[in-house]
Every structure is written in C-alpha cells, then in structure tokens.
Amino acid sequence: MANDAEALYRETTPHSRVLHEKAVTVMPGGTTRTTTYFDPYPLYIERGRGCRVWDADGTERIDMLGNYTAMILGHAHPKVVEAIQKQAARGTGFAAANAIEVQLATLLCERVPSLDAVRFCNSGTEATMFAMRLARAFTGRPKIARIEGGYHGTHDYAEVSTHPALSEAGPPDAPIARPDSAGTPDWVLHQTVVLPFNNPNAAEAIIRREAGELAAVILEPVIGAGGVIAATVEFLERLRSTTQELGILLIFDEVISLRLGPGGAQQMYGVTPDLTTMGKIIGGGLPVAAFGGRADVMGLLDPRREGNLAQGGTYNGNPLGMAAGLATMTELTPDVYEDLNRKGARVAELLREVFASHQVPVQINSAGSMFALHFTDRPVVDYRGVATANKDKTRELFLGLVNHGVLMAPRGMGALSTAMDEQDIQEFIDAVETVVAGQRPRWEQ
Ligand SMILES: Cc1ncc(COP(=O)(O)O)c(C=O)c1O
C-alpha cells in the first residue's frame, strides 16, 4: 500500500520531480528548509488562494497546514495582498523606524496580557534567541530550562532535546539534555536544563535544584510542532509560581499558540509570563516575529540606556512585513478566532469518528484550530507519548492524503484557516476516510 501510494505520487507529480532533480544540483536535498522535504521528493507549490494550493503540475489541494500554522487567513487574502501591494510601491525597507511598526506593536501590547513592550525580528528562531539572551542579561544567570519535546527554532540554545532518541534521553521525570543537530555545541547542553512536560512535581524539583544558575524557563503553553499537546493549567500555574518565587523569568513561546485567541494561550489559561515570543500569524505570511514582555526586562534594550542589549537586524520592523502583519491581525477579531476554533473542534470530532469507525487506534490531539494525529492507543500528554507512537502510519497517512488532495505536515499536524468552510472541512474528512479505508488491511497486520 505504501509503495502504491509512492508510485501514485510519482505518477501524478512529474513537474515536482523534474524541479527536484534540478534543485538537488544546487541545494542539499533540493530544498532550503528541512521540514518541506519528504520522501521520495517534496511537492513544489506554485500558488495558493484561500485554503487551496496548486502544485507545479497544476494539481489543487486543500492546504491543511498553512505554512505550519502561519497562514491563518489562508493564502492571498485580499486585504493582506492590498496592504503588501500598497507598501511595496512605497518602499520595503529603510534605515529608520516607521509608523506601521508602532501600530503593530500597539495592537500586540493591547491584546497579549504579558506585553508591556515588544521588539520585532524576522523569525521565531530570532525571537526565542533574543528572549533567552535578554533573560540571561536581566538575571545574570547562564542557564535556560526548556521542555523535552518543545520546539523553539534553530539557534544553538534552541537545538536541545526537541526530539531526543528515547534510548539516550534518560528517565521521563529527569530528562537528559541531548543535542538535536550535528554541530550543536557541547557547552549548550551544560547550559540547558530539560523539564518533563505536564509533570509539575518533577519540573518544580528540577527548577529548584538549578535555581541559582537559571535565567529562564521557556515553554510553549500548547506544544505545537511537537504534536499539539496542551499544558495542564496546574502545570503552567506551578511553573509560574515557582519561577516567580525564585526570580527566574518565565517565557511563553507563543510563536504558534498565538493563533488560539486574541491574547494567545496565556490569556486562555490566565497565566501571565514575564516574556512572550511570537511569530507566524503576526507577519501575515511574511517573515516577521517578535518578543516582548515586562517593561523592566524589555527596558534593557533601550538604546538610551548605558550598557543596553543591542538588537541588530536589517529587516527588523520592515514596513512590508509590518503592513502584512497589521492587515492580518486587524482581520482577527475575537469573533473570527471563536469561529475558527469552533471549526477546529469540529474537525477533531470528525477525525475521531472516522478512525473509530475503522477501529484504528489513534489520538487526535487538538487545540483551537490546530490538531495532530498520533497512532497510539494511549493519550499523548508529553514527548515520551509522541516518541512511542507509530511514525510509519503517520507517513502513510500523509502521503495518502497528498494523493487525495490534502497537504498536511508529514508528522501528522494540521492547522485550519479562516478561509475554510464546512464544505472544505468535509472534503478533508472524506479524503481521510478514503485513505484510512485503503490502509486498514495493512494497519491491522
Ligand atoms: C513554538 C515555536 N517557536 C519557534 C519557532 C521558530 O520559528 P521560525 O521557524 O520562524 O524560526 C517555531 C517554528 O515552528 C515554533 O513553532
């Protein structure tokens, strides 16, 4: 079946194959982003509109991923296109501040509870890098604590224990810092403290043990790329009270979870961190990210201040990204979030029904407009649960869906856009039904 799916993929995507053959001569593996690659070769997308994308062969698919959750309004939203066109004609980057960044910063500070002030940058990676550096500068301590299986981008301090081999990761309640990438410096492992997700007692004990050297605890309140796993309220509250007591900064990485509501996950949980990192939706499809938080901490970046923390970035706050971001965030009223989350809950419910009707054990983790499938019969509440689920089935489902008109993440993650209506959702569910029905004989073996 899997080979059949691969054969069908090859047969129906000849232009992507030819592009890939050219691409491998100039880019390692033929892509410039590891996550866009999948076997036997990646899909090359030519254009998108609303919740649909068209590949190099002109084949239309439902985009159930939206550039890994970034495209919350879908592709080429008229208001966003208009804002980009207008700004492009007025210039796209200056060695100066601009009025649009003030507007976007104001909007974010008004909506997200923890934000007294923000600074823009160009990727979630930069946002977490600066937030961690700021925390080290503010506290004078060197170490960062993070969650096993959480994802914070690709700088050195971020590339630890995102997806460690279980044989090397230590006990579940005392995980060991493992490098995610070749080239991750050894010193980073010594400066990183790894916490188990959703285990407040174990996490608190580790934080207390390391407190003298800990600058910050960073986490996604809802783990996104690592499998859409929501923290329990108790876990977040315990991290908040423990860090507050010990003078450690709490950083919420809301690069993905900001799509859950106007004030992000922190508003929904009622837990306010010291710093927040954002990205994806706030750039309206362009490379924009931000970090922000408490006025006294952010104040370290003030250039009027002696010994300030400098934040370079040729494209920080560039007016093109700011215009796209502002147009997008303006569209995202509380009602829009609510409607989108309602659709997300409906998708999760329909997915559960499909798999149950075929007696295929799967966990549908969902939060707002995001979901992830894990092929296991046990609830997935942390990285250990993700790591022990059946990845072959996820890949088979993914490729099957590509062949049946749906683009999702190869790791089984999806995100809805406001451009989707009931019919799009039903089309997606029908595709899942077809693929699961076809795979069932194999999955039963
Ligand atoms: C929670 C989180 N933080 C940081 C990042 C890194 O963002 P970027 O890919 O823009 O560097 C991501 C990317 O998916 C993310 O999900």
Coordinates of C-alpha atoms and ligand atoms in Angstrom, one line a residue:
M1 CA 0.0 0.0 0.0
A2 CA 2.7 2.4 1.0
N3 CA 4.6 1.6 -2.2
D4 CA 1.4 2.0 -4.2
A5 CA 1.0 5.5 -2.6
E6 CA 4.5 6.4 -3.5
A7 CA 4.0 5.1 -7.1
L8 CA 0.9 7.2 -7.4
Y9 CA 2.7 10.2 -6.0
R10 CA 5.4 9.8 -8.6
E11 CA 2.9 9.3 -11.4
T12 CA 0.9 12.4 -10.5
T13 CA 3.7 14.9 -9.7
P14 CA 6.1 14.8 -12.7
H15 CA 6.8 18.5 -12.6
S16 CA 7.8 18.4 -8.9
R17 CA 10.1 15.5 -9.7
V18 CA 11.8 17.4 -12.5
L19 CA 12.1 20.5 -10.3
H20 CA 13.6 18.4 -7.6
E21 CA 16.1 16.8 -10.0
K22 CA 17.3 20.3 -10.8
A23 CA 17.1 21.5 -7.3
V24 CA 19.4 18.8 -5.8
T25 CA 22.2 20.1 -8.0
V26 CA 22.1 23.5 -6.2
M27 CA 20.6 22.8 -2.8
P28 CA 21.2 19.9 -0.4
G29 CA 18.3 17.6 -0.9
G30 CA 16.7 20.0 -3.3
T31 CA 15.1 22.2 -0.6
T32 CA 16.1 25.1 1.6
R33 CA 14.1 24.1 4.6
T34 CA 14.3 20.6 6.1
T35 CA 10.6 20.4 7.0
T36 CA 9.5 20.9 3.4
Y37 CA 11.3 17.7 2.3
F38 CA 9.7 14.3 2.3
D39 CA 10.4 11.1 0.5
P40 CA 10.6 10.4 -2.4
Y41 CA 10.8 14.2 -3.2
P42 CA 9.0 17.3 -2.0
L43 CA 6.0 18.9 -3.6
Y44 CA 6.7 22.2 -5.3
I45 CA 3.9 24.6 -4.8
E46 CA 3.2 27.3 -7.4
R47 CA 0.5 29.3 -5.9
G48 CA -2.2 29.5 -3.2
R49 CA -5.5 31.1 -2.8
G50 CA -7.8 30.9 0.3
C51 CA -7.4 27.4 1.7
R52 CA -6.2 25.9 -1.6
V53 CA -2.7 25.4 -3.1
W54 CA -1.7 24.3 -6.6
D55 CA 1.4 22.4 -7.2
A56 CA 3.8 22.5 -10.2
D57 CA 1.6 20.1 -12.1
G58 CA -1.4 22.4 -11.5
T59 CA -3.0 19.9 -9.1
E60 CA -5.2 21.6 -6.5
R61 CA -5.1 20.5 -2.8
I62 CA -6.7 21.7 0.4
D63 CA -3.9 23.3 2.5
M64 CA -4.4 21.8 5.9
L65 CA -1.2 23.2 7.3
G66 CA -1.0 26.9 6.1
N67 CA 2.8 27.1 6.2
Y68 CA 3.0 25.4 9.6
T69 CA 0.1 27.5 11.1
A70 CA 1.3 30.9 9.8
M71 CA -1.4 31.4 7.2
I72 CA -4.3 31.9 9.5
L73 CA -6.4 33.8 6.9
G74 CA -5.4 31.4 4.1
H75 CA -3.4 32.5 1.0
A76 CA -3.6 35.7 -0.8
H77 CA -6.2 37.2 1.4
P78 CA -7.4 40.4 -0.4
K79 CA -6.8 42.7 2.5
V80 CA -3.3 41.4 3.0
V81 CA -2.5 41.5 -0.7
E82 CA -3.7 45.1 -0.9
A83 CA -1.6 46.1 2.2
I84 CA 1.5 44.4 0.7
Q85 CA 1.0 46.0 -2.8
K86 CA 0.5 49.5 -1.3
Q87 CA 3.5 49.2 0.8
A88 CA 5.7 47.6 -1.8
A89 CA 5.1 50.7 -4.0
R90 CA 6.1 53.0 -1.2
G91 CA 9.4 51.1 -0.4
T92 CA 10.1 48.0 1.5
G93 CA 13.0 48.8 3.9
F94 CA 14.7 51.9 5.3
A95 CA 17.4 52.5 7.9
A96 CA 14.8 54.2 10.0
A97 CA 11.8 53.5 12.2
N98 CA 8.3 53.6 10.6
A99 CA 4.8 54.3 11.7
I100 CA 3.4 50.8 10.9
E101 CA 5.7 49.1 13.3
V102 CA 4.3 51.4 16.0
Q103 CA 0.8 50.3 15.0
L104 CA 1.5 46.6 15.1
A105 CA 3.4 46.9 18.4
T106 CA 0.5 48.8 19.9
L107 CA -2.0 46.1 18.7
L108 CA 0.1 43.3 20.2
C109 CA 0.6 45.1 23.5
E110 CA -3.2 45.8 23.8
R111 CA -4.1 42.2 23.1
V112 CA -1.5 40.0 24.7
P113 CA -1.6 40.2 28.5
S114 CA 2.2 39.9 29.2
L115 CA 3.2 42.6 26.8
D116 CA 4.2 46.0 28.1
A117 CA 6.6 46.4 25.2
V118 CA 7.7 44.4 22.1
R119 CA 10.6 44.3 19.7
F120 CA 10.3 42.9 16.1
C121 CA 12.6 40.5 14.4
N122 CA 12.3 38.2 11.4
S123 CA 11.8 34.6 12.6
G124 CA 10.6 32.7 15.6
T125 CA 14.2 31.5 15.9
E126 CA 15.4 35.0 16.4
A127 CA 12.6 35.8 18.8
T128 CA 13.5 32.9 21.2
M129 CA 17.2 33.6 20.8
F130 CA 16.7 37.3 21.9
A131 CA 14.3 36.4 24.7
M132 CA 16.7 33.9 26.1
R133 CA 19.6 36.3 25.8
L134 CA 17.5 39.0 27.4
A135 CA 16.7 36.7 30.3
R136 CA 20.4 35.9 30.8
A137 CA 21.2 39.6 30.7
F138 CA 18.5 40.5 33.2
T139 CA 19.1 37.8 35.7
G140 CA 22.9 37.5 35.3
R141 CA 22.5 33.7 35.2
P142 CA 23.6 31.4 32.4
K143 CA 21.2 28.5 32.1
I144 CA 17.9 28.1 30.3
A145 CA 15.3 25.5 31.2
R146 CA 13.1 24.1 28.5
I147 CA 10.6 21.3 27.9
E148 CA 11.5 18.0 26.4
G149 CA 9.8 17.8 23.0
G150 CA 9.1 21.6 22.8
Y151 CA 10.4 23.5 19.8
H152 CA 11.9 26.9 19.8
G153 CA 13.6 27.2 16.5
T154 CA 17.2 26.5 15.3
H155 CA 19.7 28.6 17.2
D156 CA 22.2 26.8 19.4
Y157 CA 20.3 27.3 22.7
A158 CA 17.1 26.0 21.0
E159 CA 18.5 22.9 19.5
V160 CA 18.3 20.7 22.6
S161 CA 16.0 17.8 23.4
T162 CA 13.4 18.6 20.8
H163 CA 13.3 15.1 19.6
P164 CA 15.9 13.0 21.5
A165 CA 16.3 9.3 21.0
L166 CA 14.5 7.7 23.9
S167 CA 17.5 5.4 24.5
E168 CA 19.6 8.5 25.3
A169 CA 17.0 10.7 26.9
G170 CA 17.1 9.5 30.5
P171 CA 14.1 8.8 32.7
P172 CA 10.8 10.5 31.9
D173 CA 10.9 12.6 35.1
A174 CA 14.5 13.6 34.8
P175 CA 15.3 14.0 31.1
I176 CA 18.9 14.5 30.0
A177 CA 19.8 17.4 27.6
R178 CA 20.5 15.9 24.2
P179 CA 21.6 17.7 21.0
D180 CA 19.1 17.9 18.2
S181 CA 21.6 18.7 15.5
A182 CA 25.0 17.9 14.4
G183 CA 27.1 20.9 15.3
T184 CA 25.2 21.8 18.5
P185 CA 28.0 22.9 20.8
D186 CA 28.6 20.7 23.8
W187 CA 28.5 23.7 26.2
V188 CA 24.9 24.4 25.3
L189 CA 24.0 21.0 26.7
H190 CA 25.6 22.1 30.0
Q191 CA 23.7 25.4 30.0
T192 CA 20.3 23.7 29.3
V193 CA 18.1 22.2 31.9
V194 CA 15.4 19.9 30.4
L195 CA 12.0 19.6 32.1
P196 CA 9.3 17.0 31.6
F197 CA 6.0 18.4 30.2
N198 CA 2.9 18.2 32.3
N199 CA 4.7 16.9 35.3
P200 CA 4.6 19.8 37.8
N201 CA 6.3 18.0 40.7
A202 CA 9.2 16.7 38.7
A203 CA 9.6 20.1 36.9
E204 CA 9.5 22.1 40.1
A205 CA 12.1 19.8 41.8
I206 CA 14.5 20.3 38.8
I207 CA 13.9 24.1 38.7
R208 CA 14.6 24.3 42.5
R209 CA 17.8 22.3 42.1
E210 CA 19.1 24.5 39.3
A211 CA 17.6 27.8 40.6
G212 CA 20.9 29.6 41.3
E213 CA 22.0 29.3 37.7
L214 CA 18.7 29.5 35.9
A215 CA 17.8 32.6 33.9
A216 CA 14.6 31.4 32.4
V217 CA 12.1 28.6 31.8
I218 CA 10.9 28.7 28.3
L219 CA 7.9 26.7 27.0
E220 CA 5.1 26.5 24.6
P221 CA 1.9 26.6 26.7
V222 CA 0.5 24.4 23.9
I223 CA 3.2 22.4 22.3
G224 CA 2.7 22.9 18.5
A225 CA 5.2 21.4 16.2
G226 CA 5.9 18.7 18.7
G227 CA 2.4 17.2 18.5
V228 CA -0.2 19.8 19.6
I229 CA -0.1 19.0 23.3
A230 CA -1.8 21.4 25.7
A231 CA -0.2 22.0 29.1
T232 CA -2.5 21.4 32.1
V233 CA -3.5 24.6 34.0
E234 CA -1.8 23.1 37.0
F235 CA 1.5 22.7 35.2
L236 CA 1.5 26.3 34.0
E237 CA 0.5 27.7 37.3
R238 CA 3.2 25.7 39.1
L239 CA 5.8 26.9 36.7
R240 CA 4.6 30.5 37.2
S241 CA 4.6 30.3 41.0
T242 CA 8.0 28.5 41.2
T243 CA 9.8 30.9 38.8
Q244 CA 8.3 33.9 40.4
E245 CA 9.4 32.8 43.8
L246 CA 13.0 32.1 42.6
G247 CA 13.4 35.2 40.4
I248 CA 13.6 33.1 37.2
L249 CA 11.9 34.6 34.1
L250 CA 9.1 32.6 32.6
I251 CA 9.0 32.8 28.8
F252 CA 6.0 31.6 26.9
D253 CA 6.9 30.7 23.3
E254 CA 3.6 31.6 21.5
V255 CA 5.0 31.5 18.0
I256 CA 2.3 29.0 17.2
S257 CA -0.2 29.3 20.1
L258 CA -0.9 32.9 19.4
R259 CA -3.4 31.6 16.9
L260 CA -5.6 30.2 19.7
G261 CA -7.1 33.6 20.6
P262 CA -6.6 37.3 20.6
G263 CA -4.3 37.2 23.7
G264 CA -2.8 33.8 22.9
A265 CA -2.7 30.8 25.1
Q266 CA -1.6 33.0 28.1
Q267 CA -5.0 34.7 28.0
M268 CA -6.9 31.4 27.8
Y269 CA -5.0 29.9 30.7
G270 CA -5.0 33.1 32.7
V271 CA -1.2 32.6 33.4
T272 CA 1.0 35.6 32.5
P273 CA 4.6 35.0 31.7
D274 CA 7.4 37.6 32.0
L275 CA 8.3 37.4 28.3
T276 CA 6.5 36.1 25.2
T277 CA 7.8 35.2 21.8
M278 CA 5.6 35.4 18.7
G279 CA 5.9 34.7 15.0
K280 CA 3.9 33.0 12.2
I281 CA 0.5 34.8 12.1
I282 CA 1.8 38.2 13.2
G283 CA 3.6 38.6 9.8
G284 CA 0.6 37.8 7.7
G285 CA 2.7 35.4 5.7
L286 CA 5.9 37.5 5.6
P287 CA 8.9 36.8 7.8
V288 CA 8.0 38.7 11.0
A289 CA 8.4 37.7 14.6
A290 CA 8.5 39.5 17.9
F291 CA 9.4 39.1 21.6
G292 CA 8.2 41.2 24.4
G293 CA 7.0 41.4 28.0
R294 CA 7.7 43.1 31.3
A295 CA 8.7 46.8 31.0
D296 CA 11.7 46.4 33.3
V297 CA 13.1 43.4 31.4
M298 CA 12.4 44.9 27.9
G299 CA 14.0 48.2 29.2
L300 CA 17.4 46.6 28.8
L301 CA 17.0 47.0 25.1
D302 CA 16.5 50.8 25.3
P303 CA 19.4 52.4 23.3
R304 CA 19.2 55.4 25.6
R305 CA 20.4 53.2 28.4
E306 CA 24.1 52.7 29.3
G307 CA 25.2 49.1 28.6
N308 CA 21.9 48.3 26.7
L309 CA 21.4 45.0 25.0
A310 CA 21.8 45.7 21.3
Q311 CA 19.3 44.1 18.9
G312 CA 20.5 44.2 15.3
G313 CA 18.5 43.1 12.2
T314 CA 18.5 44.8 8.8
Y315 CA 14.8 43.7 8.3
N316 CA 13.5 44.2 11.8
G317 CA 10.2 46.0 11.6
N318 CA 10.5 46.4 7.8
P319 CA 7.4 48.2 6.6
L320 CA 6.4 45.4 4.2
G321 CA 6.2 42.8 6.9
M322 CA 4.6 45.2 9.3
A323 CA 1.9 46.1 6.7
A324 CA 1.1 42.4 6.1
G325 CA 1.1 41.7 9.8
L326 CA -1.1 44.6 10.7
A327 CA -3.6 43.8 7.9
T328 CA -3.8 40.2 9.1
M329 CA -4.1 40.9 12.9
T330 CA -6.7 43.6 12.2
E331 CA -8.9 40.9 10.5
L332 CA -8.5 38.7 13.5
T333 CA -11.3 39.9 15.8
P334 CA -12.5 37.9 18.8
D335 CA -15.4 36.5 16.7
V336 CA -13.1 35.3 14.0
Y337 CA -11.0 33.4 16.5
E338 CA -14.1 31.9 18.0
D339 CA -15.4 30.7 14.7
L340 CA -12.1 29.3 13.7
N341 CA -11.7 27.4 16.9
R342 CA -15.2 26.1 16.6
K343 CA -14.2 24.7 13.2
G344 CA -11.1 23.2 14.7
A345 CA -13.1 21.4 17.3
R346 CA -15.5 20.1 14.6
V347 CA -12.5 18.7 12.6
A348 CA -11.1 16.9 15.6
E349 CA -14.5 15.4 16.3
L350 CA -15.0 14.2 12.7
L351 CA -11.5 12.8 12.6
R352 CA -12.2 10.8 15.8
E353 CA -15.3 9.4 14.2
V354 CA -13.5 8.3 11.0
F355 CA -10.8 6.5 12.8
A356 CA -13.2 4.9 15.3
S357 CA -15.4 3.7 12.5
H358 CA -12.4 1.8 11.1
Q359 CA -11.2 0.7 14.6
V360 CA -7.8 2.3 14.0
P361 CA -6.3 3.4 17.4
V362 CA -5.2 7.0 17.1
Q363 CA -5.1 10.0 19.3
I364 CA -6.4 13.2 17.8
N365 CA -4.7 16.0 19.9
S366 CA -6.4 19.3 19.2
A367 CA -6.3 22.9 20.5
G368 CA -8.3 25.6 18.9
S369 CA -7.6 25.5 15.2
M370 CA -4.7 23.0 15.3
F371 CA -4.7 19.3 15.5
A372 CA -2.2 16.4 15.3
L373 CA -2.7 12.7 14.9
H374 CA -0.7 10.2 16.9
F375 CA -1.0 6.5 16.1
T376 CA -1.1 5.0 19.6
D377 CA -3.9 3.8 21.9
R378 CA -2.6 5.9 24.8
P379 CA -3.3 9.7 25.4
V380 CA -0.4 11.8 24.3
V381 CA 0.4 14.3 27.0
D382 CA 4.2 14.7 26.6
Y383 CA 7.2 13.9 24.4
R384 CA 7.5 10.3 25.5
G385 CA 4.0 9.7 24.2
V386 CA 4.8 11.3 20.9
A387 CA 8.0 9.3 20.6
T388 CA 6.4 6.0 21.1
A389 CA 3.6 6.4 18.6
N390 CA 3.8 4.7 15.2
K391 CA 5.5 7.1 12.8
D392 CA 5.2 4.8 9.7
K393 CA 1.5 5.1 9.9
T394 CA 1.7 8.8 10.1
R395 CA 3.8 9.0 7.0
E396 CA 1.5 6.6 5.1
L397 CA -1.5 8.8 6.1
F398 CA 0.4 11.9 5.0
L399 CA 1.3 10.6 1.5
G400 CA -2.1 9.0 1.1
L401 CA -3.6 12.4 1.8
V402 CA -1.3 14.2 -0.7
N403 CA -2.5 11.7 -3.3
H404 CA -6.1 12.6 -2.3
G405 CA -5.9 16.3 -2.5
V406 CA -4.7 17.4 1.0
L407 CA -1.5 18.9 2.2
M408 CA -0.7 18.4 5.9
A409 CA 2.6 18.1 7.8
P410 CA 4.4 14.8 7.2
R411 CA 4.4 14.4 11.0
G412 CA 0.6 14.4 11.1
M413 CA -0.1 18.0 12.1
G414 CA -2.7 20.3 10.7
A415 CA -4.0 23.8 11.1
L416 CA -7.2 25.4 9.8
S417 CA -7.5 28.8 8.2
T418 CA -10.4 31.2 8.3
A419 CA -10.8 30.6 4.5
M420 CA -12.2 27.1 5.2
D421 CA -15.9 26.5 5.2
E422 CA -18.0 23.4 6.0
Q423 CA -17.5 22.0 2.5
D424 CA -13.7 22.3 2.7
I425 CA -13.8 20.5 6.0
Q426 CA -16.0 17.7 4.7
E427 CA -13.7 17.3 1.7
F428 CA -10.8 16.9 4.0
I429 CA -12.6 14.4 6.1
D430 CA -13.7 12.4 3.1
A431 CA -10.1 12.3 1.9
V432 CA -9.0 10.9 5.4
E433 CA -11.9 8.4 5.2
T434 CA -10.7 7.2 1.8
V435 CA -7.0 6.9 2.9
V436 CA -7.8 5.1 6.2
A437 CA -10.2 2.7 4.4
G438 CA -7.4 1.9 1.9
Q439 CA -4.7 1.5 4.6
R440 CA -6.8 -0.5 7.0
P441 CA -5.7 -4.0 5.8
R442 CA -2.1 -3.1 6.3
W443 CA -2.6 -1.3 9.6
E444 CA -4.4 -4.3 11.0
Q445 CA -1.4 -6.6 10.4
Ligands
LIG1 C1 7.0 27.4 19.1 C2 7.9 27.8 18.0 N1 9.0 28.6 18.4 C3 9.9 29.0 17.5 C4 9.8 28.6 16.2 C5 10.8 29.0 15.2 O1 10.2 29.9 14.3 P1 10.9 30.1 12.8 O2 10.6 28.9 12.0 O3 10.1 31.3 12.3 O4 12.3 30.4 13.0 C6 8.7 27.7 15.8 C7 8.6 27.3 14.4 O5 7.8 26.5 14.0 C8 7.8 27.3 16.7 O6 6.8 26.5 16.4

